[in-house]
Amino acid sequence: MMRFLQKLGRSMLIPIVALPAAGILFRISSEDLLDWKLFQASGAIFNNIDILIAIGIAMGLSKTKDRGIPALTGFIAISILKEGLNILDSDLNMSVFGGLISGLLAAWVYNKFKDVELPKVFSFFSGENFPITMIILLMLPVTGISFLVWPYAQSSIDWLAQSLVTLGGLGVFINGFLNRFLLPFGLHHVLNTYIYFGLGDFKTSGGEVVHGEVTRFLNGDPTAGYFLSGYFVSIMFGVPAIALAISKAAKYNKQNTKALMGSGSFTAIVAGITEPIEFTFLFTSPFLYFIHSVYTGLAGMTLYYLHIREGFSWGGSIIDYVLNLGLSDKGWMIIPVGIGFFILYFVTFYFYIINRNVPIIGQIEESNFDEEKSDEEKDLSLTHNQYRYMSKKILENIGTKDNVIEYENCITRLRLELRDTSLINKDKIMQTGAHGVVIIDKHNAQIIIGPEVTKLVKEFNKEIENT
């Protein structure tokens, strides 16, 4: 499970790279700031984050060197899910959770069916092309099941949102908690839509009746904003504190970790977009994300009982904070409260990360397992074509099937992830015709074969399946 979560964490970094720049450009080019309409196209990244996640996970979890087909498989999976739900009920949107499910299924389908051989008349659809057909067939019933199940979740959240206003500070806490907690499932939009644009009513000086926390606050309602205030604490202080904790706790790749955390923090503060940081631990450490959700709710409840009221037009960024400070009640106190939550966030995340084996960026050692020496090895060639016999002997001399966790090949090498590399018999493997055996660490090893490695891996896979 830990190895799986580590790979999932690496996979999530693929779409995360696109988020900071897109978020900043989208915010500063909005109508209430620079009003650069063309730059608003950067918002497409967030409108399609489910697609990016599906592609990233499919690429990251697929057992192959060339990630093109897995990426296509992931795109097909999420496309069918989105289109199918739109056909059945246009109001359904599984958002990030849909991307997660689609990516996982795409990776599983690719790994399961990439070596399937069909009769010659259908040979074009064999091998790596076969998962493309299978993912289409699989996603249709998955979409049907999602259509039957998801409306109940959305209806429950909608009912809850309408009940929160009667609970006072507790309602503010629940709203903040659920806003973060429901994000992976895409259901936070249901909650937000009602809170932002449906909760309560206020009659403006011009006689117009407006609804929702956002609209009422901007129109001067002195009772609006309590359901919004806590996000300034969570976004401007909490998320940067998480980023700092991850950076300070980093054991490996410290420079890359600092760069990603730094840009993610800047994006949160300036643009109010938190996904670049949250997605680094959302799926790989659910407990930390749960704590983040609790602290978001706690921040809102704290401001509520301190009678601190602030609102926004777009999100809880420093831009909205400054622009709307004149409409707030004691809005300046968000700063000292935010500093307190910054410390709370940092201490919690930092000590949890350094005391637990949390598979997030900075905690995952990047070994040289992915390095190749294809320039030196491209001219290597086996002295025989007995791939089946060779694969059988290699399997016997790496500790048998029971010692194998995962395997794949690059251009010239068979890459192995084993439970214990000390079980490898180098001399016996070299006698099969291999050109070298490289033991990276106690779990990873490589056997240098040459360009014929692709043929060997097919036989090796059969040996794994048949023994």
CSV table of C-alpha atoms in Angstrom, one decimal:
chain,number,residue,atom,x,y,z
A,1,MET,CA,0.0,0.0,0.0
A,2,MET,CA,2.8,2.4,0.8
A,3,ARG,CA,4.5,1.7,-2.5
A,4,PHE,CA,1.2,2.3,-4.3
A,5,LEU,CA,0.7,5.6,-2.4
A,6,GLN,CA,4.2,6.7,-3.3
A,7,LYS,CA,3.5,6.1,-7.0
A,8,LEU,CA,0.1,7.8,-6.7
A,9,GLY,CA,1.9,10.8,-5.1
A,10,ARG,CA,4.4,11.0,-8.0
A,11,SER,CA,1.5,10.7,-10.5
A,12,MET,CA,-0.3,13.7,-8.9
A,13,LEU,CA,2.8,15.9,-9.4
A,14,ILE,CA,2.2,15.7,-13.2
A,15,PRO,CA,-1.0,17.8,-13.3
A,16,ILE,CA,0.1,19.9,-10.3
A,17,VAL,CA,2.9,21.5,-12.3
A,18,ALA,CA,0.3,23.3,-14.5
A,19,LEU,CA,-1.6,24.8,-11.6
A,20,PRO,CA,0.4,27.7,-10.1
A,21,ALA,CA,1.0,29.7,-13.3
A,22,ALA,CA,-2.6,29.1,-14.5
A,23,GLY,CA,-4.0,30.2,-11.2
A,24,ILE,CA,-2.0,33.4,-11.0
A,25,LEU,CA,-2.7,34.4,-14.6
A,26,PHE,CA,-6.4,33.6,-14.2
A,27,ARG,CA,-6.8,35.7,-11.1
A,28,ILE,CA,-4.9,38.8,-12.1
A,29,SER,CA,-6.6,38.9,-15.5
A,30,SER,CA,-10.1,38.7,-14.1
A,31,GLU,CA,-12.7,41.4,-14.7
A,32,ASP,CA,-12.2,43.1,-11.3
A,33,LEU,CA,-8.5,43.5,-11.8
A,34,LEU,CA,-6.6,43.7,-15.2
A,35,ASP,CA,-9.5,42.5,-17.3
A,36,TRP,CA,-7.3,40.7,-19.9
A,37,LYS,CA,-9.9,38.5,-21.5
A,38,LEU,CA,-7.5,36.3,-23.5
A,39,PHE,CA,-5.6,35.4,-20.3
A,40,GLN,CA,-8.8,34.1,-18.8
A,41,ALA,CA,-8.2,31.1,-21.0
A,42,SER,CA,-5.7,29.8,-18.4
A,43,GLY,CA,-8.8,28.9,-16.4
A,44,ALA,CA,-9.2,26.0,-18.7
A,45,ILE,CA,-6.7,24.2,-16.5
A,46,PHE,CA,-9.0,24.3,-13.5
A,47,ASN,CA,-12.1,23.6,-15.5
A,48,ASN,CA,-10.5,20.4,-16.7
A,49,ILE,CA,-8.5,19.4,-13.6
A,50,ASP,CA,-10.4,16.1,-13.5
A,51,ILE,CA,-9.0,15.3,-17.0
A,52,LEU,CA,-5.5,16.2,-16.0
A,53,ILE,CA,-5.7,14.0,-12.9
A,54,ALA,CA,-7.0,11.1,-14.9
A,55,ILE,CA,-4.1,11.4,-17.4
A,56,GLY,CA,-1.5,11.9,-14.7
A,57,ILE,CA,-2.5,8.9,-12.7
A,58,ALA,CA,-2.8,6.7,-15.8
A,59,MET,CA,0.7,7.7,-16.8
A,60,GLY,CA,2.2,7.4,-13.4
A,61,LEU,CA,0.8,4.0,-12.5
A,62,SER,CA,1.2,2.3,-15.9
A,63,LYS,CA,4.0,-0.3,-16.2
A,64,THR,CA,5.7,0.9,-19.3
A,65,LYS,CA,8.4,3.3,-20.5
A,66,ASP,CA,6.3,5.0,-23.1
A,67,ARG,CA,3.5,6.8,-21.4
A,68,GLY,CA,1.6,7.8,-24.5
A,69,ILE,CA,-0.9,5.0,-24.7
A,70,PRO,CA,-1.6,5.1,-20.9
A,71,ALA,CA,-2.2,8.9,-21.1
A,72,LEU,CA,-4.7,8.3,-24.0
A,73,THR,CA,-6.4,5.6,-22.0
A,74,GLY,CA,-6.8,7.9,-19.1
A,75,PHE,CA,-8.2,10.6,-21.3
A,76,ILE,CA,-10.7,8.2,-22.9
A,77,ALA,CA,-11.8,7.0,-19.4
A,78,ILE,CA,-12.6,10.5,-18.0
A,79,SER,CA,-14.1,11.7,-21.3
A,80,ILE,CA,-16.6,8.8,-21.3
A,81,LEU,CA,-17.4,9.4,-17.7
A,82,LYS,CA,-18.0,13.1,-18.1
A,83,GLU,CA,-20.0,12.7,-21.4
A,84,GLY,CA,-22.0,9.8,-20.0
A,85,LEU,CA,-23.0,11.7,-16.9
A,86,ASN,CA,-23.8,14.8,-19.0
A,87,ILE,CA,-26.1,12.7,-21.2
A,88,LEU,CA,-27.9,11.1,-18.3
A,89,ASP,CA,-28.0,14.2,-16.0
A,90,SER,CA,-26.3,17.4,-16.9
A,91,ASP,CA,-26.3,18.5,-13.3
A,92,LEU,CA,-24.0,15.7,-12.2
A,93,ASN,CA,-20.3,16.4,-11.9
A,94,MET,CA,-17.9,14.0,-10.1
A,95,SER,CA,-15.0,16.5,-10.6
A,96,VAL,CA,-11.7,15.5,-9.0
A,97,PHE,CA,-13.1,12.2,-7.7
A,98,GLY,CA,-14.1,11.3,-11.3
A,99,GLY,CA,-10.6,12.0,-12.4
A,100,LEU,CA,-9.2,9.8,-9.7
A,101,ILE,CA,-11.5,6.9,-10.5
A,102,SER,CA,-10.9,7.2,-14.2
A,103,GLY,CA,-7.1,7.4,-13.8
A,104,LEU,CA,-7.0,4.3,-11.6
A,105,LEU,CA,-9.2,2.3,-13.9
A,106,ALA,CA,-7.2,3.4,-16.9
A,107,ALA,CA,-3.9,2.3,-15.3
A,108,TRP,CA,-5.4,-1.0,-14.3
A,109,VAL,CA,-6.8,-1.7,-17.7
A,110,TYR,CA,-3.5,-0.8,-19.4
A,111,ASN,CA,-1.4,-3.0,-17.1
A,112,LYS,CA,-3.9,-5.9,-17.4
A,113,PHE,CA,-4.4,-6.0,-21.1
A,114,LYS,CA,-1.3,-4.4,-22.7
A,115,ASP,CA,0.1,-7.8,-23.7
A,116,VAL,CA,-3.0,-9.4,-25.1
A,117,GLU,CA,-2.6,-10.9,-28.5
A,118,LEU,CA,-5.6,-11.2,-30.8
A,119,PRO,CA,-6.0,-13.3,-34.0
A,120,LYS,CA,-4.1,-11.8,-37.0
A,121,VAL,CA,-7.2,-10.3,-38.6
A,122,PHE,CA,-7.5,-8.1,-35.5
A,123,SER,CA,-3.8,-7.7,-34.9
A,124,PHE,CA,-4.0,-3.9,-35.1
A,125,PHE,CA,-6.0,-3.9,-31.9
A,126,SER,CA,-3.6,-6.2,-30.1
A,127,GLY,CA,-0.9,-5.4,-27.5
A,128,GLU,CA,-0.8,-1.8,-26.3
A,129,ASN,CA,-3.8,-0.8,-28.4
A,130,PHE,CA,-6.1,-3.3,-26.7
A,131,PRO,CA,-6.5,-1.3,-23.5
A,132,ILE,CA,-8.0,1.5,-25.5
A,133,THR,CA,-10.9,-0.8,-26.5
A,134,MET,CA,-11.2,-2.3,-23.0
A,135,ILE,CA,-11.4,1.1,-21.2
A,136,ILE,CA,-14.3,2.1,-23.4
A,137,LEU,CA,-16.2,-1.0,-22.6
A,138,LEU,CA,-15.4,-0.7,-18.9
A,139,MET,CA,-16.3,3.0,-18.4
A,140,LEU,CA,-19.8,2.6,-19.8
A,141,PRO,CA,-21.1,0.5,-16.8
A,142,VAL,CA,-18.9,2.6,-14.4
A,143,THR,CA,-20.7,5.7,-15.7
A,144,GLY,CA,-24.1,4.0,-15.3
A,145,ILE,CA,-23.3,3.1,-11.7
A,146,SER,CA,-22.0,6.6,-11.0
A,147,PHE,CA,-25.3,8.0,-12.4
A,148,LEU,CA,-27.3,5.9,-9.9
A,149,VAL,CA,-25.1,6.6,-6.9
A,150,TRP,CA,-23.9,10.2,-7.2
A,151,PRO,CA,-27.3,12.0,-7.1
A,152,TYR,CA,-27.9,10.8,-3.5
A,153,ALA,CA,-24.6,12.3,-2.4
A,154,GLN,CA,-25.4,15.6,-4.1
A,155,SER,CA,-28.9,15.7,-2.6
A,156,SER,CA,-27.6,15.1,0.9
A,157,ILE,CA,-25.0,17.9,0.7
A,158,ASP,CA,-27.7,20.3,-0.7
A,159,TRP,CA,-30.0,19.5,2.3
A,160,LEU,CA,-27.1,20.0,4.7
A,161,ALA,CA,-26.1,23.3,3.2
A,162,GLN,CA,-29.6,24.6,3.7
A,163,SER,CA,-29.6,23.6,7.4
A,164,LEU,CA,-26.3,25.2,8.4
A,165,VAL,CA,-27.5,28.7,8.9
A,166,THR,CA,-29.5,27.7,12.0
A,167,LEU,CA,-26.4,26.3,13.8
A,168,GLY,CA,-24.5,29.5,14.3
A,169,GLY,CA,-20.8,28.9,14.9
A,170,LEU,CA,-21.2,25.2,14.6
A,171,GLY,CA,-22.7,25.7,11.1
A,172,VAL,CA,-19.8,27.8,10.1
A,173,PHE,CA,-17.4,25.1,11.3
A,174,ILE,CA,-19.3,22.4,9.4
A,175,ASN,CA,-19.3,24.5,6.3
A,176,GLY,CA,-15.6,25.1,6.4
A,177,PHE,CA,-14.8,21.5,7.1
A,178,LEU,CA,-17.0,20.2,4.3
A,179,ASN,CA,-15.7,22.7,1.9
A,180,ARG,CA,-12.3,21.1,2.0
A,181,PHE,CA,-13.3,17.6,2.9
A,182,LEU,CA,-15.7,17.3,-0.1
A,183,LEU,CA,-13.3,18.7,-2.6
A,184,PRO,CA,-11.8,15.3,-3.7
A,185,PHE,CA,-15.4,14.2,-4.5
A,186,GLY,CA,-16.4,17.3,-6.4
A,187,LEU,CA,-19.3,17.8,-4.0
A,188,HIS,CA,-18.0,21.0,-2.5
A,189,HIS,CA,-19.5,22.8,-5.4
A,190,VAL,CA,-23.0,21.8,-4.3
A,191,LEU,CA,-22.3,23.3,-0.9
A,192,ASN,CA,-20.6,26.4,-2.2
A,193,THR,CA,-23.3,27.2,-4.7
A,194,TYR,CA,-26.0,27.4,-2.0
A,195,ILE,CA,-23.8,29.2,0.6
A,196,TYR,CA,-22.4,31.7,-1.9
A,197,PHE,CA,-25.5,32.5,-3.9
A,198,GLY,CA,-28.6,31.1,-2.2
A,199,LEU,CA,-28.2,31.5,1.6
A,200,GLY,CA,-30.3,34.2,3.1
A,201,ASP,CA,-31.7,37.4,1.5
A,202,PHE,CA,-31.0,41.1,1.8
A,203,LYS,CA,-32.9,44.1,0.4
A,204,THR,CA,-30.5,46.7,-1.1
A,205,SER,CA,-31.0,50.4,-1.0
A,206,GLY,CA,-32.4,50.3,-4.5
A,207,GLY,CA,-35.1,47.8,-3.4
A,208,GLU,CA,-33.5,44.7,-5.0
A,209,VAL,CA,-33.6,41.5,-3.0
A,210,VAL,CA,-30.3,39.6,-3.3
A,211,HIS,CA,-29.4,36.1,-2.1
A,212,GLY,CA,-26.2,34.3,-1.0
A,213,GLU,CA,-23.2,35.2,1.3
A,214,VAL,CA,-21.1,36.6,-1.6
A,215,THR,CA,-23.8,38.7,-3.1
A,216,ARG,CA,-25.2,40.0,0.2
A,217,PHE,CA,-21.8,40.9,1.5
A,218,LEU,CA,-20.9,42.9,-1.6
A,219,ASN,CA,-24.2,44.7,-1.4
A,220,GLY,CA,-23.6,45.8,2.2
A,221,ASP,CA,-25.5,43.2,4.2
A,222,PRO,CA,-24.1,43.5,7.8
A,223,THR,CA,-25.0,39.9,8.5
A,224,ALA,CA,-23.2,38.4,5.5
A,225,GLY,CA,-19.6,37.1,5.3
A,226,TYR,CA,-19.3,34.8,8.4
A,227,PHE,CA,-19.4,31.8,6.2
A,228,LEU,CA,-16.7,33.3,4.0
A,229,SER,CA,-14.2,34.8,6.5
A,230,GLY,CA,-12.5,31.6,7.6
A,231,TYR,CA,-11.2,30.9,4.0
A,232,PHE,CA,-8.9,33.9,4.3
A,233,VAL,CA,-7.2,32.2,7.3
A,234,SER,CA,-7.0,28.8,5.6
A,235,ILE,CA,-5.8,30.0,2.2
A,236,MET,CA,-3.5,33.0,3.1
A,237,PHE,CA,-2.0,31.4,6.2
A,238,GLY,CA,-2.9,27.7,6.5
A,239,VAL,CA,-1.8,26.5,3.1
A,240,PRO,CA,1.5,28.4,3.1
A,241,ALA,CA,2.2,26.9,6.5
A,242,ILE,CA,1.6,23.4,5.1
A,243,ALA,CA,4.0,24.2,2.2
A,244,LEU,CA,6.6,25.4,4.7
A,245,ALA,CA,6.2,22.3,6.8
A,246,ILE,CA,6.6,20.0,3.8
A,247,SER,CA,9.7,22.0,2.7
A,248,LYS,CA,11.3,21.9,6.1
A,249,ALA,CA,10.6,18.2,6.6
A,250,ALA,CA,11.9,17.2,3.2
A,251,LYS,CA,14.6,14.5,3.3
A,252,TYR,CA,15.1,14.2,-0.5
A,253,ASN,CA,14.9,16.5,-3.5
A,254,LYS,CA,14.9,19.5,-1.2
A,255,GLN,CA,15.4,22.1,-4.0
A,256,ASN,CA,12.5,20.7,-6.1
A,257,THR,CA,10.3,20.5,-3.0
A,258,LYS,CA,11.0,24.1,-2.0
A,259,ALA,CA,10.4,25.3,-5.6
A,260,LEU,CA,7.0,23.5,-5.8
A,261,MET,CA,5.9,24.6,-2.3
A,262,GLY,CA,7.1,28.2,-2.9
A,263,SER,CA,5.1,28.6,-6.1
A,264,GLY,CA,2.1,26.8,-4.6
A,265,SER,CA,2.1,29.2,-1.6
A,266,PHE,CA,2.4,32.2,-3.9
A,267,THR,CA,-0.6,30.9,-5.9
A,268,ALA,CA,-2.7,30.4,-2.8
A,269,ILE,CA,-1.9,33.9,-1.4
A,270,VAL,CA,-2.3,35.8,-4.6
A,271,ALA,CA,-4.9,33.8,-6.5
A,272,GLY,CA,-6.7,32.0,-3.7
A,273,ILE,CA,-6.1,28.7,-5.4
A,274,THR,CA,-4.9,26.0,-3.0
A,275,GLU,CA,-4.9,22.9,-5.2
A,276,PRO,CA,-1.1,23.0,-6.1
A,277,ILE,CA,-0.4,22.4,-2.4
A,278,GLU,CA,-3.4,20.3,-1.4
A,279,PHE,CA,-3.0,17.8,-4.3
A,280,THR,CA,0.5,16.9,-3.1
A,281,PHE,CA,-0.9,15.2,-0.1
A,282,LEU,CA,-4.7,14.9,-0.7
A,283,PHE,CA,-4.7,11.3,-1.9
A,284,THR,CA,-1.4,10.1,-0.3
A,285,SER,CA,-2.1,11.2,3.2
A,286,PRO,CA,-5.9,11.4,3.8
A,287,PHE,CA,-5.3,12.0,7.6
A,288,LEU,CA,-3.4,15.2,6.9
A,289,TYR,CA,-6.1,16.3,4.5
A,290,PHE,CA,-8.7,15.6,7.2
A,291,ILE,CA,-6.7,17.8,9.7
A,292,HIS,CA,-6.6,20.5,7.0
A,293,SER,CA,-10.4,20.3,6.7
A,294,VAL,CA,-10.9,20.5,10.5
A,295,TYR,CA,-8.6,23.5,10.7
A,296,THR,CA,-10.5,25.3,7.9
A,297,GLY,CA,-13.7,24.8,9.8
A,298,LEU,CA,-12.1,25.8,13.1
A,299,ALA,CA,-10.8,29.0,11.5
A,300,GLY,CA,-14.2,30.1,10.4
A,301,MET,CA,-15.8,29.3,13.8
A,302,THR,CA,-13.0,31.3,15.6
A,303,LEU,CA,-13.7,34.3,13.5
A,304,TYR,CA,-17.5,33.9,14.0
A,305,TYR,CA,-17.2,34.0,17.8
A,306,LEU,CA,-14.8,36.9,17.6
A,307,HIS,CA,-17.4,38.8,15.4
A,308,ILE,CA,-14.9,39.1,12.6
A,309,ARG,CA,-16.6,39.4,9.2
A,310,GLU,CA,-15.0,39.6,5.8
A,311,GLY,CA,-16.1,38.5,2.3
A,312,PHE,CA,-14.9,38.0,-1.2
A,313,SER,CA,-16.1,38.2,-4.8
A,314,TRP,CA,-13.9,35.4,-6.2
A,315,GLY,CA,-11.9,33.7,-3.4
A,316,GLY,CA,-10.0,34.0,-0.2
A,317,SER,CA,-6.9,35.6,-1.7
A,318,ILE,CA,-5.0,38.7,-0.5
A,319,ILE,CA,-6.4,40.6,-3.4
A,320,ASP,CA,-10.0,40.0,-2.3
A,321,TYR,CA,-9.0,40.6,1.3
A,322,VAL,CA,-7.6,44.1,0.5
A,323,LEU,CA,-10.4,45.0,-1.9
A,324,ASN,CA,-13.2,44.1,0.5
A,325,LEU,CA,-11.6,45.3,3.8
A,326,GLY,CA,-13.8,48.4,3.8
A,327,LEU,CA,-16.9,46.3,3.9
A,328,SER,CA,-15.7,44.1,6.7
A,329,ASP,CA,-16.1,44.1,10.4
A,330,LYS,CA,-12.8,44.0,12.2
A,331,GLY,CA,-11.3,42.5,9.1
A,332,TRP,CA,-7.8,43.5,10.2
A,333,MET,CA,-8.0,40.9,13.0
A,334,ILE,CA,-7.8,38.2,10.4
A,335,ILE,CA,-4.0,38.9,10.3
A,336,PRO,CA,-3.3,38.0,14.0
A,337,VAL,CA,-5.7,35.1,13.9
A,338,GLY,CA,-4.1,33.9,10.7
A,339,ILE,CA,-0.7,34.0,12.3
A,340,GLY,CA,-1.9,31.8,15.1
A,341,PHE,CA,-3.3,29.3,12.6
A,342,PHE,CA,-0.1,29.4,10.6
A,343,ILE,CA,1.8,28.2,13.7
A,344,LEU,CA,-0.9,25.6,14.4
A,345,TYR,CA,-0.8,24.3,10.8
A,346,PHE,CA,3.0,24.3,10.6
A,347,VAL,CA,3.6,22.4,13.9
A,348,THR,CA,0.9,19.8,13.2
A,349,PHE,CA,2.0,19.1,9.7
A,350,TYR,CA,5.8,19.3,10.3
A,351,PHE,CA,5.9,16.9,13.3
A,352,TYR,CA,3.4,14.5,11.7
A,353,ILE,CA,5.5,14.3,8.5
A,354,ILE,CA,8.8,13.8,10.2
A,355,ASN,CA,7.4,11.2,12.6
A,356,ARG,CA,5.4,9.2,10.1
A,357,ASN,CA,6.3,7.6,6.8
A,358,VAL,CA,4.2,10.0,4.8
A,359,PRO,CA,4.6,9.3,1.0
A,360,ILE,CA,4.6,12.9,-0.2
A,361,ILE,CA,7.1,15.0,-2.1
A,362,GLY,CA,10.3,15.4,-0.2
A,363,GLN,CA,9.8,12.2,1.7
A,364,ILE,CA,10.3,9.9,-1.3
A,365,GLU,CA,13.8,9.0,-2.3
A,366,GLU,CA,14.4,9.2,-6.0
A,367,SER,CA,17.0,6.6,-6.7
A,368,ASN,CA,18.9,6.0,-9.9
A,369,PHE,CA,16.5,3.2,-10.8
A,370,ASP,CA,15.2,5.1,-13.8
A,371,GLU,CA,18.5,6.0,-15.3
A,372,GLU,CA,19.5,4.3,-18.5
A,373,LYS,CA,22.9,3.7,-20.3
A,374,SER,CA,21.3,3.1,-23.7
A,375,ASP,CA,24.2,4.8,-25.6
A,376,GLU,CA,26.7,2.3,-24.1
A,377,GLU,CA,24.3,-0.7,-24.3
A,378,LYS,CA,22.5,-0.1,-27.6
A,379,ASP,CA,24.9,-2.4,-29.5
A,380,LEU,CA,24.7,-5.2,-27.0
A,381,SER,CA,23.1,-8.4,-28.3
A,382,LEU,CA,22.3,-11.8,-26.9
A,383,THR,CA,24.2,-14.8,-28.3
A,384,HIS,CA,20.9,-16.8,-28.5
A,385,ASN,CA,17.1,-16.3,-28.9
A,386,GLN,CA,16.0,-18.6,-26.1
A,387,TYR,CA,13.9,-16.0,-24.4
A,388,ARG,CA,11.6,-18.3,-22.7
A,389,TYR,CA,14.4,-20.4,-21.2
A,390,MET,CA,16.3,-17.3,-20.2
A,391,SER,CA,13.3,-15.7,-18.5
A,392,LYS,CA,12.6,-18.9,-16.6
A,393,LYS,CA,16.2,-19.0,-15.3
A,394,ILE,CA,16.2,-15.4,-14.4
A,395,LEU,CA,13.0,-15.8,-12.4
A,396,GLU,CA,14.5,-18.8,-10.6
A,397,ASN,CA,17.6,-16.8,-9.7
A,398,ILE,CA,16.0,-13.7,-8.4
A,399,GLY,CA,14.1,-15.5,-5.6
A,400,THR,CA,11.2,-16.9,-7.7
A,401,LYS,CA,7.9,-15.2,-8.4
A,402,ASP,CA,7.2,-14.7,-4.6
A,403,ASN,CA,10.1,-12.2,-4.5
A,404,VAL,CA,8.9,-10.1,-7.4
A,405,ILE,CA,6.9,-7.0,-6.6
A,406,GLU,CA,7.0,-5.3,-10.0
A,407,TYR,CA,9.0,-5.3,-13.2
A,408,GLU,CA,9.3,-3.4,-16.4
A,409,ASN,CA,11.9,-2.7,-19.1
A,410,CYS,CA,13.6,0.3,-20.6
A,411,ILE,CA,15.5,0.2,-23.9
A,412,THR,CA,18.1,-2.3,-22.8
A,413,ARG,CA,17.4,-3.4,-19.2
A,414,LEU,CA,14.9,-5.5,-17.2
A,415,ARG,CA,14.0,-3.4,-14.2
A,416,LEU,CA,13.0,-5.3,-11.1
A,417,GLU,CA,11.4,-4.3,-7.8
A,418,LEU,CA,11.9,-7.1,-5.4
A,419,ARG,CA,11.2,-7.8,-1.8
A,420,ASP,CA,14.8,-8.8,-1.1
A,421,THR,CA,17.6,-8.3,-3.7
A,422,SER,CA,19.9,-10.4,-1.6
A,423,LEU,CA,18.2,-13.4,-3.1
A,424,ILE,CA,19.7,-12.6,-6.5
A,425,ASN,CA,22.2,-15.1,-7.8
A,426,LYS,CA,24.4,-12.9,-10.1
A,427,ASP,CA,26.6,-15.7,-11.5
A,428,LYS,CA,23.6,-17.9,-12.5
A,429,ILE,CA,21.9,-14.9,-14.2
A,430,MET,CA,25.1,-14.0,-16.1
A,431,GLN,CA,25.2,-17.6,-17.3
A,432,THR,CA,21.9,-17.1,-19.1
A,433,GLY,CA,23.5,-14.6,-21.5
A,434,ALA,CA,22.8,-11.4,-19.6
A,435,HIS,CA,25.4,-8.7,-19.9
A,436,GLY,CA,25.3,-7.5,-16.3
A,437,VAL,CA,23.4,-7.4,-13.1
A,438,VAL,CA,23.1,-4.1,-11.2
A,439,ILE,CA,21.7,-4.1,-7.6
A,440,ILE,CA,20.6,-0.6,-6.8
A,441,ASP,CA,19.4,-1.2,-3.2
A,442,LYS,CA,17.7,-3.8,-1.1
A,443,HIS,CA,14.5,-3.6,-3.3
A,444,ASN,CA,15.6,-2.5,-6.8
A,445,ALA,CA,17.8,-4.2,-9.4
A,446,GLN,CA,18.4,-4.1,-13.1
A,447,ILE,CA,19.5,-6.9,-15.5
A,448,ILE,CA,21.3,-5.6,-18.6
A,449,ILE,CA,20.0,-7.6,-21.6
A,450,GLY,CA,20.3,-5.4,-24.7
A,451,PRO,CA,17.6,-4.4,-27.3
A,452,GLU,CA,16.1,-7.9,-27.1
A,453,VAL,CA,14.8,-7.0,-23.6
A,454,THR,CA,11.3,-6.4,-25.0
A,455,LYS,CA,11.1,-9.9,-26.2
A,456,LEU,CA,12.5,-11.3,-23.0
A,457,VAL,CA,9.9,-9.3,-20.9
A,458,LYS,CA,7.0,-10.9,-22.8
A,459,GLU,CA,8.3,-14.4,-21.9
A,460,PHE,CA,9.1,-13.2,-18.4
A,461,ASN,CA,5.5,-12.0,-18.0
A,462,LYS,CA,4.2,-15.4,-19.1
A,463,GLU,CA,6.5,-17.1,-16.6
A,464,ILE,CA,5.1,-14.9,-13.8
A,465,GLU,CA,1.6,-15.6,-14.8
A,466,ASN,CA,2.0,-19.4,-15.2
A,467,THR,CA,4.0,-20.2,-12.1
